[in-house]
PDB file of C-alpha atoms and ligand atoms in Angstrom:
ATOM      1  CA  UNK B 204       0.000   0.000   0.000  1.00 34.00           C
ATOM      2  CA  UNK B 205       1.277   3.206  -0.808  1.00 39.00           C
ATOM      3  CA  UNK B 206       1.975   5.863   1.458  1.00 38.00           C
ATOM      4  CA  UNK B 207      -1.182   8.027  -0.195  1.00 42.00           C
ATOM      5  CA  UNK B 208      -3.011   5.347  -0.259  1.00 39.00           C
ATOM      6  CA  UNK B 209      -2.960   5.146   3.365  1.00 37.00           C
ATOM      7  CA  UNK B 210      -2.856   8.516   3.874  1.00 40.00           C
ATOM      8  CA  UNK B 211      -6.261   8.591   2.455  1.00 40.00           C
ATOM      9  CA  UNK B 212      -7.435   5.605   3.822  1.00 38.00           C
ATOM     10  CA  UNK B 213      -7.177   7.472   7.459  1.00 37.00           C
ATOM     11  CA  UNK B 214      -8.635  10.586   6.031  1.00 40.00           C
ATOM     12  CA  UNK B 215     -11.386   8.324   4.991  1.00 38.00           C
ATOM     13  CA  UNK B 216     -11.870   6.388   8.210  1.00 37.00           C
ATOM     14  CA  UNK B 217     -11.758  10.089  10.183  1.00 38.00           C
ATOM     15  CA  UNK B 218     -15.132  11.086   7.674  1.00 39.00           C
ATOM     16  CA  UNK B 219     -16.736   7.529   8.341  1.00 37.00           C
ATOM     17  CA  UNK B 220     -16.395   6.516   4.710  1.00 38.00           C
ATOM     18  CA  UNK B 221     -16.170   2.825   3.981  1.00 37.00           C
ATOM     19  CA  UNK B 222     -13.677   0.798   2.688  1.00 36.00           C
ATOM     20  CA  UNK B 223     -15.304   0.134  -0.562  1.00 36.00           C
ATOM     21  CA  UNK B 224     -15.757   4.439  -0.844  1.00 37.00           C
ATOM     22  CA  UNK B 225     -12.060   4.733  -0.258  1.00 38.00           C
ATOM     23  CA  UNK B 226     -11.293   2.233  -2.932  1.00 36.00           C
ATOM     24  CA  UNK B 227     -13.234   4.299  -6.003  1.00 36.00           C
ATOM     25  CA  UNK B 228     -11.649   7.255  -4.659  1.00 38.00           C
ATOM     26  CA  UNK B 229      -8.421   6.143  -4.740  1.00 36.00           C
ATOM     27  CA  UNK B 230      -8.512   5.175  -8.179  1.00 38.00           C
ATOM     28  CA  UNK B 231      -8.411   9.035  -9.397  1.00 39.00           C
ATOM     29  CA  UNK B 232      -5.030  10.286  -9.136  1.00 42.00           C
ATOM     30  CA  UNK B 233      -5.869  13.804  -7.359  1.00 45.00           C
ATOM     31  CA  UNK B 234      -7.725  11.853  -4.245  1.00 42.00           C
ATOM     32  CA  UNK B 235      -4.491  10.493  -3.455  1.00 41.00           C
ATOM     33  CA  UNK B 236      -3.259  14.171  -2.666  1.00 43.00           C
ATOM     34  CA  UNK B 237      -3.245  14.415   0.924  1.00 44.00           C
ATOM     35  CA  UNK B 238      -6.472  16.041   2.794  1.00 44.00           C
ATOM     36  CA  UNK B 239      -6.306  19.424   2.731  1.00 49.00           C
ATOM     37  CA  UNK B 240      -7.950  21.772   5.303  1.00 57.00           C
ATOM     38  CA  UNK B 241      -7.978  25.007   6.594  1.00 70.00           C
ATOM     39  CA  UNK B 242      -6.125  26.076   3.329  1.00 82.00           C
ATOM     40  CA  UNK B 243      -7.728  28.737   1.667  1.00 88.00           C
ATOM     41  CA  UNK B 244      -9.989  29.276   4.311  1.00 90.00           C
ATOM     42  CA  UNK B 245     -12.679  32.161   3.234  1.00 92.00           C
ATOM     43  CA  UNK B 246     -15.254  31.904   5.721  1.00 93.00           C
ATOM     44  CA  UNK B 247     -15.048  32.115   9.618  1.00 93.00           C
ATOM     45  CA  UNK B 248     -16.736  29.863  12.528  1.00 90.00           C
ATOM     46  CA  UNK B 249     -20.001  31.397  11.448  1.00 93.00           C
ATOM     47  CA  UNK B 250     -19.815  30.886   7.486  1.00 91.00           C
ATOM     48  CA  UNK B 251     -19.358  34.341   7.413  1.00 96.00           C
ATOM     49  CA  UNK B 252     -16.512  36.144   4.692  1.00 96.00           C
ATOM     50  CA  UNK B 253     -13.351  37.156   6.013  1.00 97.00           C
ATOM     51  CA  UNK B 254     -10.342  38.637   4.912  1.00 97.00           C
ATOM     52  CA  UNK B 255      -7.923  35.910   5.571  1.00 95.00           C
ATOM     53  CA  UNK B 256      -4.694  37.294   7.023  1.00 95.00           C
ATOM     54  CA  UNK B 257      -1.757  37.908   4.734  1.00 94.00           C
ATOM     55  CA  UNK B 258       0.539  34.521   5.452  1.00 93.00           C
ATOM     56  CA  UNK B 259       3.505  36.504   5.553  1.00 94.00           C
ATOM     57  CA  UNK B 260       4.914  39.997   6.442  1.00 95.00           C
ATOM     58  CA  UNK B 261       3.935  42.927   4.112  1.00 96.00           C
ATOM     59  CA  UNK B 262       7.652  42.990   3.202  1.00 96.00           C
ATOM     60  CA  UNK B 263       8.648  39.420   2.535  1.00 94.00           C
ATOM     61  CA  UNK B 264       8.106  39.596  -1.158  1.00 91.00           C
ATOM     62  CA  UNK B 265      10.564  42.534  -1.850  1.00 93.00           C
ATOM     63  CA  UNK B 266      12.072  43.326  -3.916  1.00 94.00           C
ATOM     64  CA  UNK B 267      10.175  41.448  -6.574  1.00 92.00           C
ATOM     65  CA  UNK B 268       6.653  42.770  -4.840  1.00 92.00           C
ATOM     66  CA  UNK B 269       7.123  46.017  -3.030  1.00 95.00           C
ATOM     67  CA  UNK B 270       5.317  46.474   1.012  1.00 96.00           C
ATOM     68  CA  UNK B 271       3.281  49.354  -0.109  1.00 95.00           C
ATOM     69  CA  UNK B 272       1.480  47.299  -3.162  1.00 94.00           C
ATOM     70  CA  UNK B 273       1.086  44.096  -0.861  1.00 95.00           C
ATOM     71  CA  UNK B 274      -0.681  46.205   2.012  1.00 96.00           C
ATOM     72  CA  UNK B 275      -3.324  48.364  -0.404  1.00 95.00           C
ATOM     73  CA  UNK B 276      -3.848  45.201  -2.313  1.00 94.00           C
ATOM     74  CA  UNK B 277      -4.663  42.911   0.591  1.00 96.00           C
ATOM     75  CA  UNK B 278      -6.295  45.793   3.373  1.00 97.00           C
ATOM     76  CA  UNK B 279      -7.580  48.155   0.519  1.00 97.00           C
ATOM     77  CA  UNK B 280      -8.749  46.121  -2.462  1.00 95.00           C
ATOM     78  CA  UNK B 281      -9.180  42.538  -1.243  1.00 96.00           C
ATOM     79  CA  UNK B 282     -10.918  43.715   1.592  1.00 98.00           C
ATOM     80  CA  UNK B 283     -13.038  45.718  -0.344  1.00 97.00           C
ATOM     81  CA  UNK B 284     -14.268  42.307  -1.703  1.00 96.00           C
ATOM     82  CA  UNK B 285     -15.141  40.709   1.108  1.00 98.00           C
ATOM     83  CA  UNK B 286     -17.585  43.295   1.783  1.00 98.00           C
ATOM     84  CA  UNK B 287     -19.370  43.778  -1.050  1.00 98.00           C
ATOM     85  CA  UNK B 288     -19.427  39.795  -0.840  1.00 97.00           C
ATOM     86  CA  UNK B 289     -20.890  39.669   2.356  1.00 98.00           C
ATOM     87  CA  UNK B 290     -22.832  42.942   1.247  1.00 98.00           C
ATOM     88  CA  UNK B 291     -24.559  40.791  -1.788  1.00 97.00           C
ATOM     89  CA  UNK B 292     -25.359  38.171   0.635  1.00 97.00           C
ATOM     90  CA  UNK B 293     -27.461  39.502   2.904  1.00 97.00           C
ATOM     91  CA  UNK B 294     -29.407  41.744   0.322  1.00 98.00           C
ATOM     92  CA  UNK B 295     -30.001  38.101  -1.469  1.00 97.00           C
ATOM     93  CA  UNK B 296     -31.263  37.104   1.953  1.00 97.00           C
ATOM     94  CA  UNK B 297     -33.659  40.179   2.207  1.00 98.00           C
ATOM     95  CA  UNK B 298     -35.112  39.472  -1.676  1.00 97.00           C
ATOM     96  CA  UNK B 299     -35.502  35.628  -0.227  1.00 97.00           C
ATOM     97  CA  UNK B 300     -37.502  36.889   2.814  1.00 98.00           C
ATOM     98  CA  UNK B 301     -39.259  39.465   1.009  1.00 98.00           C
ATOM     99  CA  UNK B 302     -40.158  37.598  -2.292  1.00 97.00           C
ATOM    100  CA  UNK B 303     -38.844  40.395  -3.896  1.00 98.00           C
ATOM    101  CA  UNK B 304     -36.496  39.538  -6.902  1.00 97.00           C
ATOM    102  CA  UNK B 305     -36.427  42.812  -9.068  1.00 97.00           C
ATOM    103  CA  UNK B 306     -33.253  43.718  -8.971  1.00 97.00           C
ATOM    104  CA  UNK B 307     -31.798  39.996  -8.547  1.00 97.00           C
ATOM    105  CA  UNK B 308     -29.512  40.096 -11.684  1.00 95.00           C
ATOM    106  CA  UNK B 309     -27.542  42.864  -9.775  1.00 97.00           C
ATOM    107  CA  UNK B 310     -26.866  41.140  -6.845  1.00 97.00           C
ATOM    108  CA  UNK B 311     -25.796  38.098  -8.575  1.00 94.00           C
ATOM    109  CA  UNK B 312     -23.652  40.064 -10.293  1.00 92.00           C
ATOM    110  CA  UNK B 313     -22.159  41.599  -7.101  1.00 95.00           C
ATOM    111  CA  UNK B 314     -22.409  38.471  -5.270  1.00 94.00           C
ATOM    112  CA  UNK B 315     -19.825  36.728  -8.007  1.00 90.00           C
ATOM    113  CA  UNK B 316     -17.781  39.811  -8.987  1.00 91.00           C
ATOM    114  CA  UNK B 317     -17.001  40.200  -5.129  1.00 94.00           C
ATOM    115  CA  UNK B 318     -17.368  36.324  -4.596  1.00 92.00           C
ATOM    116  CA  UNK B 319     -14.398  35.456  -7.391  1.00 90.00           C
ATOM    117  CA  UNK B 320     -12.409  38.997  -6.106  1.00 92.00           C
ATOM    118  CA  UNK B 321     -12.723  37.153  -2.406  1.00 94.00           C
ATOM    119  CA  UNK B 322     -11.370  33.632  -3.643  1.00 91.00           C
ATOM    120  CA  UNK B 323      -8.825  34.515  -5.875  1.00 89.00           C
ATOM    121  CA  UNK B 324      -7.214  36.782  -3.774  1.00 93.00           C
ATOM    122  CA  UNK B 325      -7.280  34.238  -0.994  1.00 92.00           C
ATOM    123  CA  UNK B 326      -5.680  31.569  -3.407  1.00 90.00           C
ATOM    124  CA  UNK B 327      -2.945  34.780  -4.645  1.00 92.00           C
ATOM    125  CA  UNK B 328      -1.439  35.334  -1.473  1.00 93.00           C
ATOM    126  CA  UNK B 329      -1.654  31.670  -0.006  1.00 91.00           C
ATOM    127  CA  UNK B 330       0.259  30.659  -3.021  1.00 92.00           C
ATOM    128  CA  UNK B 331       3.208  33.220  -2.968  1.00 92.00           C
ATOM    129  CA  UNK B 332       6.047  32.987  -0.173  1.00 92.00           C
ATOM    130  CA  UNK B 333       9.317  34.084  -0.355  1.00 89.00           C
ATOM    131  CA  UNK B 334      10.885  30.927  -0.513  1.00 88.00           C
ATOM    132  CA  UNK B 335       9.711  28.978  -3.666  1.00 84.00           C
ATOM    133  CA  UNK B 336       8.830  25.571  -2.011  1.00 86.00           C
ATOM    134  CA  UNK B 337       9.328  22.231  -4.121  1.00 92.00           C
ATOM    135  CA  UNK B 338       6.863  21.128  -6.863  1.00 92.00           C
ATOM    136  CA  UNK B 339       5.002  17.742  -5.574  1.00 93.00           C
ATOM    137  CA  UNK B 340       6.138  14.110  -7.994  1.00 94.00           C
ATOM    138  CA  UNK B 341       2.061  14.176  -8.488  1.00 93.00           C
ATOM    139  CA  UNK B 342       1.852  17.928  -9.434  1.00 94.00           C
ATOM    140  CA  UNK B 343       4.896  17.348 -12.014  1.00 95.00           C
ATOM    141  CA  UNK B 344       2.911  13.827 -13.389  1.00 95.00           C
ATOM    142  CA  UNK B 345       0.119  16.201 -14.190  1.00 94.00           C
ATOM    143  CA  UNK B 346       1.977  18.915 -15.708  1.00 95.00           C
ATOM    144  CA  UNK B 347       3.824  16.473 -17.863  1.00 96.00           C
ATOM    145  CA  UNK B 348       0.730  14.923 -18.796  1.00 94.00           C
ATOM    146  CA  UNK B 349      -1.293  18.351 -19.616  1.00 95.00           C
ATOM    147  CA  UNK B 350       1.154  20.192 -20.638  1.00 96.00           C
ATOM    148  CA  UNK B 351       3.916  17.998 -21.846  1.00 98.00           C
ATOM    149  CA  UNK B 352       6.300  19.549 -19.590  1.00 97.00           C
ATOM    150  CA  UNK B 353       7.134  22.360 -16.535  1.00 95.00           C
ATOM    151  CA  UNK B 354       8.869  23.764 -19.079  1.00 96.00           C
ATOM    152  CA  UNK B 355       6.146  24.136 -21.173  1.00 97.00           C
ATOM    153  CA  UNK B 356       4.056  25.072 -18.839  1.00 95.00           C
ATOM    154  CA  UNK B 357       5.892  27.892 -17.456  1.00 95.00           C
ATOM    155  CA  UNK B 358       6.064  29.067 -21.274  1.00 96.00           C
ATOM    156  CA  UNK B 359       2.283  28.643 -21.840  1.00 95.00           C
ATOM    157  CA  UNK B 360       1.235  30.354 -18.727  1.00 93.00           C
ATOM    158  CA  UNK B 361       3.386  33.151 -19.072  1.00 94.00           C
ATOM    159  CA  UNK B 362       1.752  33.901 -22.548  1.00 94.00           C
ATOM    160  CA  UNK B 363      -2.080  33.537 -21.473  1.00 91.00           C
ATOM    161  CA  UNK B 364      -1.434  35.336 -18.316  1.00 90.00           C
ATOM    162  CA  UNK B 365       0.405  38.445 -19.761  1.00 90.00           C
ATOM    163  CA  UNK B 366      -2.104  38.311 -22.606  1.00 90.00           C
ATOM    164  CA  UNK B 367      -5.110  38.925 -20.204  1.00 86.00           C
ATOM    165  CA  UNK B 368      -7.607  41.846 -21.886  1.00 88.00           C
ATOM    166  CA  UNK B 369      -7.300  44.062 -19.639  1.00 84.00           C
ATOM    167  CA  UNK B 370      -7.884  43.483 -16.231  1.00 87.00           C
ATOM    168  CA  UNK B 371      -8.122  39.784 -14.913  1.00 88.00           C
ATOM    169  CA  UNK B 372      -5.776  36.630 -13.914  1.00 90.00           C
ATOM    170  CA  UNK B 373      -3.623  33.979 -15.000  1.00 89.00           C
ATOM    171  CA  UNK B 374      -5.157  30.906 -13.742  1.00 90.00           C
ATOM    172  CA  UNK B 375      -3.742  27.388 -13.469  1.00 93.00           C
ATOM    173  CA  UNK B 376      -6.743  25.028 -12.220  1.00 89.00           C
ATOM    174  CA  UNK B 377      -7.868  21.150 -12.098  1.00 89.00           C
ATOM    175  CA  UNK B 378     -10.634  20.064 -14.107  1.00 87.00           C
ATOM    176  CA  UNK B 379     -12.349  17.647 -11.800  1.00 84.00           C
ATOM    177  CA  UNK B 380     -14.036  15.414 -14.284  1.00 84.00           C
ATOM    178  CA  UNK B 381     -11.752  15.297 -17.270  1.00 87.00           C
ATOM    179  CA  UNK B 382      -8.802  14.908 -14.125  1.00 89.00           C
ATOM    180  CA  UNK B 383      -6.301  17.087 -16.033  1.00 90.00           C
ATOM    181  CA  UNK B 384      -4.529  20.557 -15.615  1.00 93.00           C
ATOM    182  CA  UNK B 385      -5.731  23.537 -17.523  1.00 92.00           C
ATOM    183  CA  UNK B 386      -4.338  27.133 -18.091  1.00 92.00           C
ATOM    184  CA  UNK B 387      -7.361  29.758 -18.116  1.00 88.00           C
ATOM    185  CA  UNK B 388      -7.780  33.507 -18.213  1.00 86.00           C
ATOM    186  CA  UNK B 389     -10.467  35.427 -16.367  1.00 86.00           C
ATOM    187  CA  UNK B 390     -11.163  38.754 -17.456  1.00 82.00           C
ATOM    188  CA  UNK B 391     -11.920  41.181 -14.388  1.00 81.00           C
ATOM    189  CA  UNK B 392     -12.317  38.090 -11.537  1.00 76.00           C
ATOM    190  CA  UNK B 393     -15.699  36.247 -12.613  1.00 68.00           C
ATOM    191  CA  UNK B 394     -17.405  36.911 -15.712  1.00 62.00           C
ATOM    192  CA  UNK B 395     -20.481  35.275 -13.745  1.00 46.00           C
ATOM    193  CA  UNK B 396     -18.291  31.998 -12.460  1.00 59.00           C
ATOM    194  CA  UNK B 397     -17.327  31.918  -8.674  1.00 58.00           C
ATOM    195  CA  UNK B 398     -13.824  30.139  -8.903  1.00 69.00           C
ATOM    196  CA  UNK B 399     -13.854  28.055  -6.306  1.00 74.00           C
ATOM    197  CA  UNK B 400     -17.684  27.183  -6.386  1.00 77.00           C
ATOM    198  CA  UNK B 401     -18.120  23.532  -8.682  1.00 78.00           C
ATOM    199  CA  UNK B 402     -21.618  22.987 -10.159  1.00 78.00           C
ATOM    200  CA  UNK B 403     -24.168  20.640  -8.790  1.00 79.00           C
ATOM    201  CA  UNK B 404     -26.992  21.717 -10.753  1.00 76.00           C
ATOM    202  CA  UNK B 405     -27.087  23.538 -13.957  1.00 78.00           C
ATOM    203  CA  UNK B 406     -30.134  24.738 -16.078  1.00 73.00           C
ATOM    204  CA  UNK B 407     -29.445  25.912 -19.702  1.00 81.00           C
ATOM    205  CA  UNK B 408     -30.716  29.421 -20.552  1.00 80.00           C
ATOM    206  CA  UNK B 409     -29.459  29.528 -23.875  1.00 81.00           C
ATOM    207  CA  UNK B 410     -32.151  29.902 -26.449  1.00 88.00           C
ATOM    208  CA  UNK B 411     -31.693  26.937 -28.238  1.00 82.00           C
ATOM    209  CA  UNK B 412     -32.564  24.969 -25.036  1.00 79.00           C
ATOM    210  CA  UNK B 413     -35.879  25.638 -24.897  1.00 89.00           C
ATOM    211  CA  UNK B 414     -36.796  28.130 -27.730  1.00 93.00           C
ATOM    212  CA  UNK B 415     -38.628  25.809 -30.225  1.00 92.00           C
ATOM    213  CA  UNK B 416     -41.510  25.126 -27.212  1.00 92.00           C
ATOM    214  CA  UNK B 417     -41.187  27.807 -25.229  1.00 92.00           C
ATOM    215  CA  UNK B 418     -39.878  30.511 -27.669  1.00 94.00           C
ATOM    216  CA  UNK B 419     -40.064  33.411 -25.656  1.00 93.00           C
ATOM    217  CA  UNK B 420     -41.442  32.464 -22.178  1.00 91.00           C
ATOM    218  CA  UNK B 421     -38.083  31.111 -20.393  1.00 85.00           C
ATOM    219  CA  UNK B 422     -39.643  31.826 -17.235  1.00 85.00           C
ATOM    220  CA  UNK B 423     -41.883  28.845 -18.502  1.00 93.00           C
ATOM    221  CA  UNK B 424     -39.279  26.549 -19.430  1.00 87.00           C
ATOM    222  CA  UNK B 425     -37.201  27.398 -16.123  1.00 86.00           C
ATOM    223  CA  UNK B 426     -40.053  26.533 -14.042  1.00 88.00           C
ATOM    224  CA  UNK B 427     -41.113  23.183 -15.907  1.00 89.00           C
ATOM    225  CA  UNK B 428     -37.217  22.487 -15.619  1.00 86.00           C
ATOM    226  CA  UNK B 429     -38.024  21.787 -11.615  1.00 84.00           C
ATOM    227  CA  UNK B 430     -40.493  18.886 -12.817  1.00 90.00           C
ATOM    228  CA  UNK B 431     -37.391  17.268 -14.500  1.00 88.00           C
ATOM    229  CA  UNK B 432     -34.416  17.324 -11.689  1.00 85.00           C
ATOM    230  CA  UNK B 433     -32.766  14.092 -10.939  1.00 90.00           C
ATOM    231  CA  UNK B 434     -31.792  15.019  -7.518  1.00 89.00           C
ATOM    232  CA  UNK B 435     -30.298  11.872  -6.540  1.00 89.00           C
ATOM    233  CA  UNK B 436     -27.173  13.046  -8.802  1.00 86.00           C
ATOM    234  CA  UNK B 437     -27.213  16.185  -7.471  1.00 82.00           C
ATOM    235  CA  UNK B 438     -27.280  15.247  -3.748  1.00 87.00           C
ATOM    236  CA  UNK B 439     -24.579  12.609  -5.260  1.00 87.00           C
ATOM    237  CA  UNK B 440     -22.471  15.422  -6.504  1.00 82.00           C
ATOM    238  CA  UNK B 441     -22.388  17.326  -2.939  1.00 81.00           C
ATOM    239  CA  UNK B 442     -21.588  14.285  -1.154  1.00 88.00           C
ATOM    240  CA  UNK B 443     -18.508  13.499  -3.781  1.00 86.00           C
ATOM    241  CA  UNK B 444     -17.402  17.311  -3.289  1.00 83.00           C
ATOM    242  CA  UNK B 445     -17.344  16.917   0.508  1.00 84.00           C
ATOM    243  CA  UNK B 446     -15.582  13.819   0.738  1.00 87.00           C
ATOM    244  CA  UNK B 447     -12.684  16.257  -0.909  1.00 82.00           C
ATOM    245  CA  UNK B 448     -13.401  18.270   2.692  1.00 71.00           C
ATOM    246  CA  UNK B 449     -10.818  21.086   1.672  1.00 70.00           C
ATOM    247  CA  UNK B 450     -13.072  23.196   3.908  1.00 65.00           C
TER     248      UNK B 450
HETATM  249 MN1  MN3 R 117      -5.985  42.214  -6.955  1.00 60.57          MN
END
């Protein structure tokens, strides 16, 4: 037995999975990383959003990031995110209590602009020290697999990072079903995603979905979509995403 192997199998027995769970888990290369918690964390005791304190002084990344840019960025801008996160929140919980959805579209829109700014911040400073750290065997496998090579990699992610339009980030993420590295660009933070949120349910809006029934009326189609929801994959889907329990 390997050494992740039983690393996981502990993890497992700690969440009061079976044997048989741990097994099918195992057999997908990122489930042998490790558990990971309290990395990353965004939320305190309460579920609330918090600005997560900066993991190192303001002036351990000089010279190559000054003080001065690392405290506006983190108590200025990245806080400002957390607010208007936690801002979004609680006007979607008045609209819930109220039955009043006018203006819903712009707190989505707040919700995820300020949602993303939170979580990729959170991910930006947790993943920059001053001293580099070593690359995992499994992280290399991966990038050798998606990318061909770190080499490559470091070429490829340099271009679609520094090739951004206009505001946005460089991101390097996992694609949990197709189990594979991919290089993405996010103009401004969201662009209506939420980057560390993973869909459980999904309803397609686009036209062509429903248009040929429904034509105009999506309202319609969006509320004849709740007669159709196989909610044992859903519920399926949460429980897979918490076994990961990178809370
Ligand atoms: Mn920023």
């Amino acid at each position: 037995m390997s050494m992740d192997k039983r690393t996981f199998l502990k993890t497992g027995a700690l969440l009061g999975l079976g044997a048989t769970f741990a097994d099918n888990i195992i057999s997908s290369p990122v489930n042998q990383i490790p558990v990971l918690s309290n990395i990353d964390k965004v939320t305190d005791q309460t579920g609330k959003y918090v600005l997560p304190e900066l993991p190192f002084k303001s002036d351990a990344l000089e010279p190559f990031i000054d003080k001065q840019t690392v405290e506006i960025h983190h108590d200025k801008h990245h806080a400002g995110y957390v607010n208007g996160l936690n801002n979004a929140v609680s006007k979607i919980k008045e609209a819930n209590a109220s039955n009043d959805y006018a203006i819903i579209k712009y707190w989505e829109k707040e919700m995820s602009f300020n949602g993303s700014g939170h979580f990729l911040h959170t991910l930006y400073w947790n993943n920059l020290s001053a001293s580099k750290g070593k690359r995992s065997k499994k992280l290399d496998e991966y990038m050798n697999q998606s990318f061909g090579s770190y080499d490559v990699f470091v070429k490829y992610f340099t271009a679609a990072t520094t090739a951004v339009e206009g505001a946005g980030w460089g991101i390097l993420a996992y694609q949990l079903n197709g189990d594979r590295l991919v290089i993405l660009q996010s103009e401004i933070h969201q662009n209506l995603s939420q980057w560390i949120s993973v869909p459980i349910l999904v309803c397609d809006v686009w036209e062509h979905a429903y248009y040929l029934k429904y034509q105009n009326k999506r309202g319609e189609y969006v509320n004849n979509f709740f007669n159709l929801i196989n909610w044992e994959i859903v519920s399926q889907r949460l429980d897979n995403l918490l076994s990961l329990n990178v809370k």
